[in-house]
Amino acid sequence: MADGNQSDPGQTTPAKLGGPNGVWMAGSMRFGQRDAQSGRPSYDFRSEGITMGMDHRFGDSFAAGVAFGYGHDRQDVGDNGSRISASAKSVALYGSHKVGENFFVDWLGGYQWLDFGLRRYATPTHLMVDSDRSGHQWFGSISAVADWRSPAWRFAPYLRLDTTRGTLGAYAESSGSLFDLAYLDQSVDYTSMSVGARYERYIQIGRSGHLAPRVRLEYQYDIERKGVARVGYVDQTPAQFSTISGFGFSRDRVLFAGGAELAFDTDWSIDAEYSYRTGSDALGDNTVRVGLKARF
């Protein structure tokens, strides 16, 4: 459930104003759907999450911090009531290095604990089968950011690499039916490359506040997707299990985003953004994010 693709590299560079310490909190809501096509069932999802963090600026060229997050996700598959409910708890370290007059390297790395509640409609018996699964994953991101600004505007193109290395535990359905399924342990490795740019304008409010509306455009491409699952009936041996791919979405996507930051002074601000991500699989992916930041 970690979603490095939704990060905004232009936001993590060390601030020139305000105190050296920062605390922040951000909440997000994500939702989308895909109609049934090419033998694949319809797909609807929605998720909510909250993340809190704190950081310290160690000088003009380096800042680092720690963040904690919790998220919940529900996916409805098809029209017969099949669904996946998931929760995730995460911890991450992040930092930003100034490596030139207008250039930064931002990074993030963390660990996530996953729990799934699964409900499957079994066609032969017309029954709902419930089961549970757990897992964990490491995730990381590194970005190269150019940051050009004036008193009236800011332009920040960037290049980012996101990766996850996850493991999902084995589980078996236990309704007592001959059609109960069993899954073996599954590794899920994922790496994507993104290139994008962020542009914002500054509108002065009072002596020290400002409103900064912005737009962001990003192209994402998956350079690695490994998530093959081994599945079979519970009365079969693992050697008889079949393999299915764990990825059913397009390899490349485009993200459009718009938002604004309202800063009341150099010490605290409110930020909001809406983004829409789409690919050739016609999966519409919407995200709304709201955050609060304070420096002291």
PDB file of C-alpha atoms in Angstrom:
ATOM      1  CA  MET A   1       0.000   0.000   0.000  1.00  0.00           C
ATOM      2  CA  ALA A   2       2.960   2.266   0.001  1.00  0.00           C
ATOM      3  CA  ASP A   3       2.579   4.621  -2.903  1.00  0.00           C
ATOM      4  CA  GLY A   4       5.746   6.375  -3.719  1.00  0.00           C
ATOM      5  CA  ASN A   5       4.284   7.419  -7.007  1.00  0.00           C
ATOM      6  CA  GLN A   6       2.143   9.961  -5.224  1.00  0.00           C
ATOM      7  CA  SER A   7       5.085  11.805  -3.665  1.00  0.00           C
ATOM      8  CA  ASP A   8       5.953  15.342  -4.713  1.00  0.00           C
ATOM      9  CA  PRO A   9       9.748  15.794  -4.815  1.00  0.00           C
ATOM     10  CA  GLY A  10       9.449  19.557  -5.099  1.00  0.00           C
ATOM     11  CA  GLN A  11       8.173  19.820  -1.515  1.00  0.00           C
ATOM     12  CA  THR A  12      10.965  18.236   0.501  1.00  0.00           C
ATOM     13  CA  THR A  13      13.802  20.682  -0.099  1.00  0.00           C
ATOM     14  CA  PRO A  14      15.029  22.485   3.046  1.00  0.00           C
ATOM     15  CA  ALA A  15      13.163  25.710   3.706  1.00  0.00           C
ATOM     16  CA  LYS A  16      15.131  28.956   3.803  1.00  0.00           C
ATOM     17  CA  LEU A  17      12.777  30.550   6.329  1.00  0.00           C
ATOM     18  CA  GLY A  18      11.297  29.456   9.654  1.00  0.00           C
ATOM     19  CA  GLY A  19      12.904  27.529  12.506  1.00  0.00           C
ATOM     20  CA  PRO A  20      15.167  24.479  12.111  1.00  0.00           C
ATOM     21  CA  ASN A  21      12.587  22.022  13.472  1.00  0.00           C
ATOM     22  CA  GLY A  22       9.422  20.948  11.707  1.00  0.00           C
ATOM     23  CA  VAL A  23       6.351  18.846  12.439  1.00  0.00           C
ATOM     24  CA  TRP A  24       3.704  17.938   9.901  1.00  0.00           C
ATOM     25  CA  MET A  25       0.607  15.840   9.386  1.00  0.00           C
ATOM     26  CA  ALA A  26      -1.052  14.817   6.117  1.00  0.00           C
ATOM     27  CA  GLY A  27      -4.235  12.940   5.323  1.00  0.00           C
ATOM     28  CA  SER A  28      -5.118  11.439   1.956  1.00  0.00           C
ATOM     29  CA  MET A  29      -8.081   9.814   0.264  1.00  0.00           C
ATOM     30  CA  ARG A  30      -7.665   7.776  -2.926  1.00  0.00           C
ATOM     31  CA  PHE A  31     -10.407   6.282  -5.094  1.00  0.00           C
ATOM     32  CA  GLY A  32     -10.948   4.947  -8.604  1.00  0.00           C
ATOM     33  CA  GLN A  33     -12.488   2.313 -10.808  1.00  0.00           C
ATOM     34  CA  ARG A  34     -12.107   0.292 -14.012  1.00  0.00           C
ATOM     35  CA  ASP A  35     -14.919  -1.223 -16.037  1.00  0.00           C
ATOM     36  CA  ALA A  36     -14.851  -4.913 -16.945  1.00  0.00           C
ATOM     37  CA  GLN A  37     -12.854  -5.525 -20.145  1.00  0.00           C
ATOM     38  CA  SER A  38     -10.908  -8.238 -21.994  1.00  0.00           C
ATOM     39  CA  GLY A  39     -12.030 -10.984 -19.628  1.00  0.00           C
ATOM     40  CA  ARG A  40     -11.062  -8.976 -16.516  1.00  0.00           C
ATOM     41  CA  PRO A  41     -13.719  -8.132 -13.914  1.00  0.00           C
ATOM     42  CA  SER A  42     -14.679  -4.598 -12.948  1.00  0.00           C
ATOM     43  CA  TYR A  43     -12.554  -3.060 -10.201  1.00  0.00           C
ATOM     44  CA  ASP A  44     -13.325  -0.336  -7.649  1.00  0.00           C
ATOM     45  CA  PHE A  45     -11.040   0.837  -4.865  1.00  0.00           C
ATOM     46  CA  ARG A  46     -10.880   3.462  -2.147  1.00  0.00           C
ATOM     47  CA  SER A  47      -8.342   4.097   0.564  1.00  0.00           C
ATOM     48  CA  GLU A  48      -7.676   6.545   3.381  1.00  0.00           C
ATOM     49  CA  GLY A  49      -4.442   7.236   5.180  1.00  0.00           C
ATOM     50  CA  ILE A  50      -2.791   9.557   7.653  1.00  0.00           C
ATOM     51  CA  THR A  51       0.930  10.269   8.079  1.00  0.00           C
ATOM     52  CA  MET A  52       2.737  12.293  10.738  1.00  0.00           C
ATOM     53  CA  GLY A  53       6.366  13.293  10.812  1.00  0.00           C
ATOM     54  CA  MET A  54       9.049  15.492  12.302  1.00  0.00           C
ATOM     55  CA  ASP A  55      12.316  16.744  10.851  1.00  0.00           C
ATOM     56  CA  HIS A  56      15.321  18.944  11.594  1.00  0.00           C
ATOM     57  CA  ARG A  57      17.330  21.227   9.321  1.00  0.00           C
ATOM     58  CA  PHE A  58      20.972  20.596  10.172  1.00  0.00           C
ATOM     59  CA  GLY A  59      22.235  23.440   7.999  1.00  0.00           C
ATOM     60  CA  ASP A  60      21.583  25.221   4.729  1.00  0.00           C
ATOM     61  CA  SER A  61      22.294  22.029   2.738  1.00  0.00           C
ATOM     62  CA  PHE A  62      20.745  19.126   4.678  1.00  0.00           C
ATOM     63  CA  ALA A  63      17.457  18.247   6.401  1.00  0.00           C
ATOM     64  CA  ALA A  64      16.192  14.856   7.630  1.00  0.00           C
ATOM     65  CA  GLY A  65      13.281  13.426   9.557  1.00  0.00           C
ATOM     66  CA  VAL A  66      11.129  10.451  10.516  1.00  0.00           C
ATOM     67  CA  ALA A  67       7.496   9.697   9.624  1.00  0.00           C
ATOM     68  CA  PHE A  68       4.811   7.272  10.791  1.00  0.00           C
ATOM     69  CA  GLY A  69       1.734   6.288   8.824  1.00  0.00           C
ATOM     70  CA  TYR A  70      -1.431   4.239   8.890  1.00  0.00           C
ATOM     71  CA  GLY A  71      -3.690   3.435   5.952  1.00  0.00           C
ATOM     72  CA  HIS A  72      -6.772   1.410   5.107  1.00  0.00           C
ATOM     73  CA  ASP A  73      -7.782   0.193   1.656  1.00  0.00           C
ATOM     74  CA  ARG A  74     -10.803  -1.627   0.192  1.00  0.00           C
ATOM     75  CA  GLN A  75     -11.021  -3.130  -3.291  1.00  0.00           C
ATOM     76  CA  ASP A  76     -14.293  -4.468  -4.728  1.00  0.00           C
ATOM     77  CA  VAL A  77     -13.795  -6.939  -7.578  1.00  0.00           C
ATOM     78  CA  GLY A  78     -16.564  -7.936  -9.973  1.00  0.00           C
ATOM     79  CA  ASP A  79     -20.284  -7.853  -9.258  1.00  0.00           C
ATOM     80  CA  ASN A  80     -20.705 -10.770  -6.827  1.00  0.00           C
ATOM     81  CA  GLY A  81     -19.311  -9.277  -3.609  1.00  0.00           C
ATOM     82  CA  SER A  82     -15.645 -10.303  -3.836  1.00  0.00           C
ATOM     83  CA  ARG A  83     -13.417  -7.809  -2.061  1.00  0.00           C
ATOM     84  CA  ILE A  84     -10.048  -7.187  -0.426  1.00  0.00           C
ATOM     85  CA  SER A  85      -9.742  -5.099   2.753  1.00  0.00           C
ATOM     86  CA  ALA A  86      -6.228  -4.129   3.785  1.00  0.00           C
ATOM     87  CA  SER A  87      -4.530  -2.104   6.498  1.00  0.00           C
ATOM     88  CA  ALA A  88      -0.931  -0.938   6.650  1.00  0.00           C
ATOM     89  CA  LYS A  89       1.328   0.545   9.317  1.00  0.00           C
ATOM     90  CA  SER A  90       4.595   2.149   8.234  1.00  0.00           C
ATOM     91  CA  VAL A  91       7.689   3.928   9.498  1.00  0.00           C
ATOM     92  CA  ALA A  92      10.097   5.861   7.278  1.00  0.00           C
ATOM     93  CA  LEU A  93      13.198   8.039   7.318  1.00  0.00           C
ATOM     94  CA  TYR A  94      13.565  10.847   4.784  1.00  0.00           C
ATOM     95  CA  GLY A  95      16.040  13.549   3.898  1.00  0.00           C
ATOM     96  CA  SER A  96      17.034  16.257   1.447  1.00  0.00           C
ATOM     97  CA  HIS A  97      20.552  17.281   0.373  1.00  0.00           C
ATOM     98  CA  LYS A  98      21.401  20.512  -1.398  1.00  0.00           C
ATOM     99  CA  VAL A  99      24.095  19.597  -3.928  1.00  0.00           C
ATOM    100  CA  GLY A 100      24.283  22.840  -5.913  1.00  0.00           C
ATOM    101  CA  GLU A 101      22.883  26.335  -6.097  1.00  0.00           C
ATOM    102  CA  ASN A 102      19.539  25.094  -7.429  1.00  0.00           C
ATOM    103  CA  PHE A 103      19.780  21.300  -7.180  1.00  0.00           C
ATOM    104  CA  PHE A 104      18.692  18.811  -4.517  1.00  0.00           C
ATOM    105  CA  VAL A 105      18.689  15.072  -3.908  1.00  0.00           C
ATOM    106  CA  ASP A 106      15.692  13.855  -1.876  1.00  0.00           C
ATOM    107  CA  TRP A 107      15.369  10.340  -0.474  1.00  0.00           C
ATOM    108  CA  LEU A 108      12.973   8.245   1.576  1.00  0.00           C
ATOM    109  CA  GLY A 109      13.170   4.698   2.943  1.00  0.00           C
ATOM    110  CA  GLY A 110      10.881   2.708   5.193  1.00  0.00           C
ATOM    111  CA  TYR A 111       9.177  -0.491   6.267  1.00  0.00           C
ATOM    112  CA  GLN A 112       5.504  -1.436   6.158  1.00  0.00           C
ATOM    113  CA  TRP A 113       3.392  -4.089   7.922  1.00  0.00           C
ATOM    114  CA  LEU A 114       0.399  -5.381   5.900  1.00  0.00           C
ATOM    115  CA  ASP A 115      -2.803  -7.205   6.899  1.00  0.00           C
ATOM    116  CA  PHE A 116      -5.489  -8.368   4.468  1.00  0.00           C
ATOM    117  CA  GLY A 117      -9.058  -9.571   4.868  1.00  0.00           C
ATOM    118  CA  LEU A 118     -10.159 -11.449   1.741  1.00  0.00           C
ATOM    119  CA  ARG A 119     -13.692 -12.333   0.604  1.00  0.00           C
ATOM    120  CA  ARG A 120     -14.094 -14.402  -2.600  1.00  0.00           C
ATOM    121  CA  TYR A 121     -17.227 -15.432  -4.433  1.00  0.00           C
ATOM    122  CA  ALA A 122     -16.829 -19.124  -5.344  1.00  0.00           C
ATOM    123  CA  THR A 123     -18.702 -19.631  -8.620  1.00  0.00           C
ATOM    124  CA  PRO A 124     -19.173 -23.451  -8.383  1.00  0.00           C
ATOM    125  CA  THR A 125     -20.831 -23.248  -4.930  1.00  0.00           C
ATOM    126  CA  HIS A 126     -22.257 -19.685  -5.103  1.00  0.00           C
ATOM    127  CA  LEU A 127     -20.848 -19.104  -1.595  1.00  0.00           C
ATOM    128  CA  MET A 128     -18.672 -16.359  -0.091  1.00  0.00           C
ATOM    129  CA  VAL A 129     -15.342 -17.590   1.302  1.00  0.00           C
ATOM    130  CA  ASP A 130     -13.443 -15.465   3.881  1.00  0.00           C
ATOM    131  CA  SER A 131      -9.741 -15.691   4.695  1.00  0.00           C
ATOM    132  CA  ASP A 132      -6.867 -13.599   6.085  1.00  0.00           C
ATOM    133  CA  ARG A 133      -3.349 -12.868   4.859  1.00  0.00           C
ATOM    134  CA  SER A 134      -0.412 -10.873   6.203  1.00  0.00           C
ATOM    135  CA  GLY A 135       2.743  -9.465   4.693  1.00  0.00           C
ATOM    136  CA  HIS A 136       5.462  -6.845   4.884  1.00  0.00           C
ATOM    137  CA  GLN A 137       7.545  -4.735   2.539  1.00  0.00           C
ATOM    138  CA  TRP A 138      10.508  -2.404   2.329  1.00  0.00           C
ATOM    139  CA  PHE A 139      10.070   0.717   0.222  1.00  0.00           C
ATOM    140  CA  GLY A 140      12.337   3.486  -0.953  1.00  0.00           C
ATOM    141  CA  SER A 141      12.495   6.514  -3.209  1.00  0.00           C
ATOM    142  CA  ILE A 142      15.241   8.811  -4.482  1.00  0.00           C
ATOM    143  CA  SER A 143      14.735  12.008  -6.489  1.00  0.00           C
ATOM    144  CA  ALA A 144      16.917  14.508  -8.307  1.00  0.00           C
ATOM    145  CA  VAL A 145      15.249  17.942  -8.206  1.00  0.00           C
ATOM    146  CA  ALA A 146      16.102  21.236  -9.894  1.00  0.00           C
ATOM    147  CA  ASP A 147      14.593  24.176  -8.016  1.00  0.00           C
ATOM    148  CA  TRP A 148      14.445  27.529  -9.811  1.00  0.00           C
ATOM    149  CA  ARG A 149      12.528  30.330  -8.119  1.00  0.00           C
ATOM    150  CA  SER A 150      11.950  34.048  -7.922  1.00  0.00           C
ATOM    151  CA  PRO A 151       9.898  36.146  -5.482  1.00  0.00           C
ATOM    152  CA  ALA A 152       6.861  35.526  -7.749  1.00  0.00           C
ATOM    153  CA  TRP A 153       7.191  31.921  -8.998  1.00  0.00           C
ATOM    154  CA  ARG A 154       8.882  28.545  -8.605  1.00  0.00           C
ATOM    155  CA  PHE A 155       9.629  25.832 -11.196  1.00  0.00           C
ATOM    156  CA  ALA A 156      10.903  22.384 -10.095  1.00  0.00           C
ATOM    157  CA  PRO A 157      11.480  19.592 -12.660  1.00  0.00           C
ATOM    158  CA  TYR A 158      12.475  16.231 -11.198  1.00  0.00           C
ATOM    159  CA  LEU A 159      13.429  12.632 -11.877  1.00  0.00           C
ATOM    160  CA  ARG A 160      12.452   9.942  -9.340  1.00  0.00           C
ATOM    161  CA  LEU A 161      13.040   6.220  -8.773  1.00  0.00           C
ATOM    162  CA  ASP A 162      10.588   4.297  -6.530  1.00  0.00           C
ATOM    163  CA  THR A 163      10.990   0.700  -5.407  1.00  0.00           C
ATOM    164  CA  THR A 164       9.337  -1.821  -3.067  1.00  0.00           C
ATOM    165  CA  ARG A 165      10.423  -5.296  -1.974  1.00  0.00           C
ATOM    166  CA  GLY A 166       7.541  -7.168  -0.367  1.00  0.00           C
ATOM    167  CA  THR A 167       6.539 -10.630   0.852  1.00  0.00           C
ATOM    168  CA  LEU A 168       2.978 -11.916   1.265  1.00  0.00           C
ATOM    169  CA  GLY A 169       2.480 -14.917   3.536  1.00  0.00           C
ATOM    170  CA  ALA A 170       0.864 -18.193   2.509  1.00  0.00           C
ATOM    171  CA  TYR A 171      -2.800 -18.775   3.338  1.00  0.00           C
ATOM    172  CA  ALA A 172      -5.613 -21.242   2.636  1.00  0.00           C
ATOM    173  CA  GLU A 173      -9.392 -20.897   2.558  1.00  0.00           C
ATOM    174  CA  SER A 174     -11.231 -23.079   5.073  1.00  0.00           C
ATOM    175  CA  SER A 175     -14.933 -23.218   4.179  1.00  0.00           C
ATOM    176  CA  GLY A 176     -14.798 -27.016   3.859  1.00  0.00           C
ATOM    177  CA  SER A 177     -15.562 -26.920   0.129  1.00  0.00           C
ATOM    178  CA  LEU A 178     -13.639 -28.894  -2.482  1.00  0.00           C
ATOM    179  CA  PHE A 179     -13.158 -25.566  -4.262  1.00  0.00           C
ATOM    180  CA  ASP A 180     -11.240 -23.850  -1.430  1.00  0.00           C
ATOM    181  CA  LEU A 181      -8.028 -22.248  -2.704  1.00  0.00           C
ATOM    182  CA  ALA A 182      -4.538 -22.113  -1.193  1.00  0.00           C
ATOM    183  CA  TYR A 183      -1.797 -19.584  -1.954  1.00  0.00           C
ATOM    184  CA  LEU A 184       1.928 -20.067  -1.349  1.00  0.00           C
ATOM    185  CA  ASP A 185       4.271 -17.349  -0.083  1.00  0.00           C
ATOM    186  CA  GLN A 186       4.572 -14.620  -2.693  1.00  0.00           C
ATOM    187  CA  SER A 187       7.305 -12.087  -3.394  1.00  0.00           C
ATOM    188  CA  VAL A 188       6.248  -8.734  -4.848  1.00  0.00           C
ATOM    189  CA  ASP A 189       9.066  -6.599  -6.297  1.00  0.00           C
ATOM    190  CA  TYR A 190       8.228  -3.318  -7.968  1.00  0.00           C
ATOM    191  CA  THR A 191      10.349  -0.480  -9.391  1.00  0.00           C
ATOM    192  CA  SER A 192       9.169   2.562 -11.332  1.00  0.00           C
ATOM    193  CA  MET A 193      10.786   5.628 -12.867  1.00  0.00           C
ATOM    194  CA  SER A 194       9.005   8.996 -12.957  1.00  0.00           C
ATOM    195  CA  VAL A 195       9.806  12.287 -14.619  1.00  0.00           C
ATOM    196  CA  GLY A 196       7.785  15.407 -13.933  1.00  0.00           C
ATOM    197  CA  ALA A 197       7.691  19.094 -13.160  1.00  0.00           C
ATOM    198  CA  ARG A 198       5.943  21.367 -10.675  1.00  0.00           C
ATOM    199  CA  TYR A 199       5.137  25.054 -11.193  1.00  0.00           C
ATOM    200  CA  GLU A 200       3.695  27.455  -8.626  1.00  0.00           C
ATOM    201  CA  ARG A 201       3.026  31.162  -8.260  1.00  0.00           C
ATOM    202  CA  TYR A 202       3.336  33.225  -5.072  1.00  0.00           C
ATOM    203  CA  ILE A 203       0.578  35.674  -4.107  1.00  0.00           C
ATOM    204  CA  GLN A 204       1.537  37.837  -1.130  1.00  0.00           C
ATOM    205  CA  ILE A 205      -0.909  37.930   1.811  1.00  0.00           C
ATOM    206  CA  GLY A 206      -0.140  40.515   4.461  1.00  0.00           C
ATOM    207  CA  ARG A 207       3.451  41.035   5.544  1.00  0.00           C
ATOM    208  CA  SER A 208       4.637  37.423   5.814  1.00  0.00           C
ATOM    209  CA  GLY A 209       1.941  35.144   4.385  1.00  0.00           C
ATOM    210  CA  HIS A 210       1.331  33.915   0.857  1.00  0.00           C
ATOM    211  CA  LEU A 211      -0.960  31.779  -1.294  1.00  0.00           C
ATOM    212  CA  ALA A 212       0.865  29.504  -3.737  1.00  0.00           C
ATOM    213  CA  PRO A 213      -1.362  27.779  -6.335  1.00  0.00           C
ATOM    214  CA  ARG A 214       0.453  25.106  -8.357  1.00  0.00           C
ATOM    215  CA  VAL A 215       0.160  22.534 -11.115  1.00  0.00           C
ATOM    216  CA  ARG A 216       2.132  19.314 -11.552  1.00  0.00           C
ATOM    217  CA  LEU A 217       2.562  16.902 -14.473  1.00  0.00           C
ATOM    218  CA  GLU A 218       4.269  13.520 -14.159  1.00  0.00           C
ATOM    219  CA  TYR A 219       4.926  10.497 -16.385  1.00  0.00           C
ATOM    220  CA  GLN A 220       5.481   7.118 -14.684  1.00  0.00           C
ATOM    221  CA  TYR A 221       6.888   3.900 -16.148  1.00  0.00           C
ATOM    222  CA  ASP A 222       7.285   0.539 -14.406  1.00  0.00           C
ATOM    223  CA  ILE A 223      10.729  -0.873 -15.133  1.00  0.00           C
ATOM    224  CA  GLU A 224      10.272  -3.924 -12.871  1.00  0.00           C
ATOM    225  CA  ARG A 225       7.119  -5.816 -11.870  1.00  0.00           C
ATOM    226  CA  LYS A 226       7.550  -9.207 -10.216  1.00  0.00           C
ATOM    227  CA  GLY A 227       4.516 -10.563  -8.397  1.00  0.00           C
ATOM    228  CA  VAL A 228       3.708 -14.085  -9.640  1.00  0.00           C
ATOM    229  CA  ALA A 229       1.406 -16.022  -7.281  1.00  0.00           C
ATOM    230  CA  ARG A 230       1.244 -19.810  -6.921  1.00  0.00           C
ATOM    231  CA  VAL A 231      -2.343 -20.966  -6.339  1.00  0.00           C
ATOM    232  CA  GLY A 232      -4.230 -24.256  -6.294  1.00  0.00           C
ATOM    233  CA  TYR A 233      -6.995 -26.174  -4.532  1.00  0.00           C
ATOM    234  CA  VAL A 234      -6.317 -27.074  -0.898  1.00  0.00           C
ATOM    235  CA  ASP A 235      -6.256 -30.820  -1.674  1.00  0.00           C
ATOM    236  CA  GLN A 236      -3.532 -30.390  -4.297  1.00  0.00           C
ATOM    237  CA  THR A 237       0.209 -30.558  -3.722  1.00  0.00           C
ATOM    238  CA  PRO A 238       2.277 -27.383  -4.371  1.00  0.00           C
ATOM    239  CA  ALA A 239       3.731 -29.043  -7.483  1.00  0.00           C
ATOM    240  CA  GLN A 240       0.238 -28.993  -8.995  1.00  0.00           C
ATOM    241  CA  PHE A 241      -0.373 -25.283  -8.314  1.00  0.00           C
ATOM    242  CA  SER A 242      -0.816 -22.798 -11.162  1.00  0.00           C
ATOM    243  CA  THR A 243       0.836 -19.396 -11.512  1.00  0.00           C
ATOM    244  CA  ILE A 244      -1.008 -16.093 -12.007  1.00  0.00           C
ATOM    245  CA  SER A 245       0.332 -12.577 -12.442  1.00  0.00           C
ATOM    246  CA  GLY A 246      -0.171 -10.151  -9.583  1.00  0.00           C
ATOM    247  CA  PHE A 247      -0.254  -7.073 -11.841  1.00  0.00           C
ATOM    248  CA  GLY A 248      -3.342  -6.186 -13.836  1.00  0.00           C
ATOM    249  CA  PHE A 249      -2.704  -2.513 -14.643  1.00  0.00           C
ATOM    250  CA  SER A 250      -0.780  -0.735 -17.379  1.00  0.00           C
ATOM    251  CA  ARG A 251       2.997  -0.331 -17.235  1.00  0.00           C
ATOM    252  CA  ASP A 252       2.952   3.413 -17.936  1.00  0.00           C
ATOM    253  CA  ARG A 253       0.750   6.173 -16.535  1.00  0.00           C
ATOM    254  CA  VAL A 254       0.349   9.966 -16.590  1.00  0.00           C
ATOM    255  CA  LEU A 255      -0.472  12.029 -13.490  1.00  0.00           C
ATOM    256  CA  PHE A 256      -2.060  15.495 -13.494  1.00  0.00           C
ATOM    257  CA  ALA A 257      -2.231  17.446 -10.230  1.00  0.00           C
ATOM    258  CA  GLY A 258      -3.324  20.837  -8.983  1.00  0.00           C
ATOM    259  CA  GLY A 259      -3.226  22.354  -5.533  1.00  0.00           C
ATOM    260  CA  ALA A 260      -2.211  25.268  -3.356  1.00  0.00           C
ATOM    261  CA  GLU A 261      -0.301  26.123  -0.183  1.00  0.00           C
ATOM    262  CA  LEU A 262      -1.577  28.775   2.197  1.00  0.00           C
ATOM    263  CA  ALA A 263       1.244  30.047   4.447  1.00  0.00           C
ATOM    264  CA  PHE A 264       0.251  32.415   7.235  1.00  0.00           C
ATOM    265  CA  ASP A 265       3.866  33.247   8.119  1.00  0.00           C
ATOM    266  CA  THR A 266       7.259  31.539   7.961  1.00  0.00           C
ATOM    267  CA  ASP A 267       6.300  29.068  10.700  1.00  0.00           C
ATOM    268  CA  TRP A 268       3.190  27.213   9.551  1.00  0.00           C
ATOM    269  CA  SER A 269       1.092  26.470   6.481  1.00  0.00           C
ATOM    270  CA  ILE A 270      -1.800  24.415   5.090  1.00  0.00           C
ATOM    271  CA  ASP A 271      -1.464  22.531   1.823  1.00  0.00           C
ATOM    272  CA  ALA A 272      -4.030  20.738  -0.392  1.00  0.00           C
ATOM    273  CA  GLU A 273      -3.737  18.883  -3.695  1.00  0.00           C
ATOM    274  CA  TYR A 274      -5.920  16.853  -6.061  1.00  0.00           C
ATOM    275  CA  SER A 275      -4.312  14.463  -8.558  1.00  0.00           C
ATOM    276  CA  TYR A 276      -5.616  12.203 -11.303  1.00  0.00           C
ATOM    277  CA  ARG A 277      -3.582   9.310 -12.682  1.00  0.00           C
ATOM    278  CA  THR A 278      -4.541   7.256 -15.720  1.00  0.00           C
ATOM    279  CA  GLY A 279      -3.070   4.640 -18.048  1.00  0.00           C
ATOM    280  CA  SER A 280      -3.933   2.568 -21.094  1.00  0.00           C
ATOM    281  CA  ASP A 281      -5.951   0.153 -18.932  1.00  0.00           C
ATOM    282  CA  ALA A 282      -8.579   2.895 -18.408  1.00  0.00           C
ATOM    283  CA  LEU A 283      -8.151   2.753 -14.629  1.00  0.00           C
ATOM    284  CA  GLY A 284      -9.014   6.184 -13.227  1.00  0.00           C
ATOM    285  CA  ASP A 285      -7.051   6.909 -10.037  1.00  0.00           C
ATOM    286  CA  ASN A 286      -7.997   9.982  -7.969  1.00  0.00           C
ATOM    287  CA  THR A 287      -6.189  11.241  -4.860  1.00  0.00           C
ATOM    288  CA  VAL A 288      -7.043  14.122  -2.526  1.00  0.00           C
ATOM    289  CA  ARG A 289      -4.383  15.143   0.002  1.00  0.00           C
ATOM    290  CA  VAL A 290      -4.466  17.772   2.773  1.00  0.00           C
ATOM    291  CA  GLY A 291      -1.490  18.602   4.995  1.00  0.00           C
ATOM    292  CA  LEU A 292      -0.493  20.882   7.850  1.00  0.00           C
ATOM    293  CA  LYS A 293       3.129  21.945   8.510  1.00  0.00           C
ATOM    294  CA  ALA A 294       4.689  23.939  11.336  1.00  0.00           C
ATOM    295  CA  ARG A 295       8.301  25.062  12.005  1.00  0.00           C
ATOM    296  CA  PHE A 296       9.819  26.223  15.245  1.00  0.00           C
TER     297      PHE A 296
END
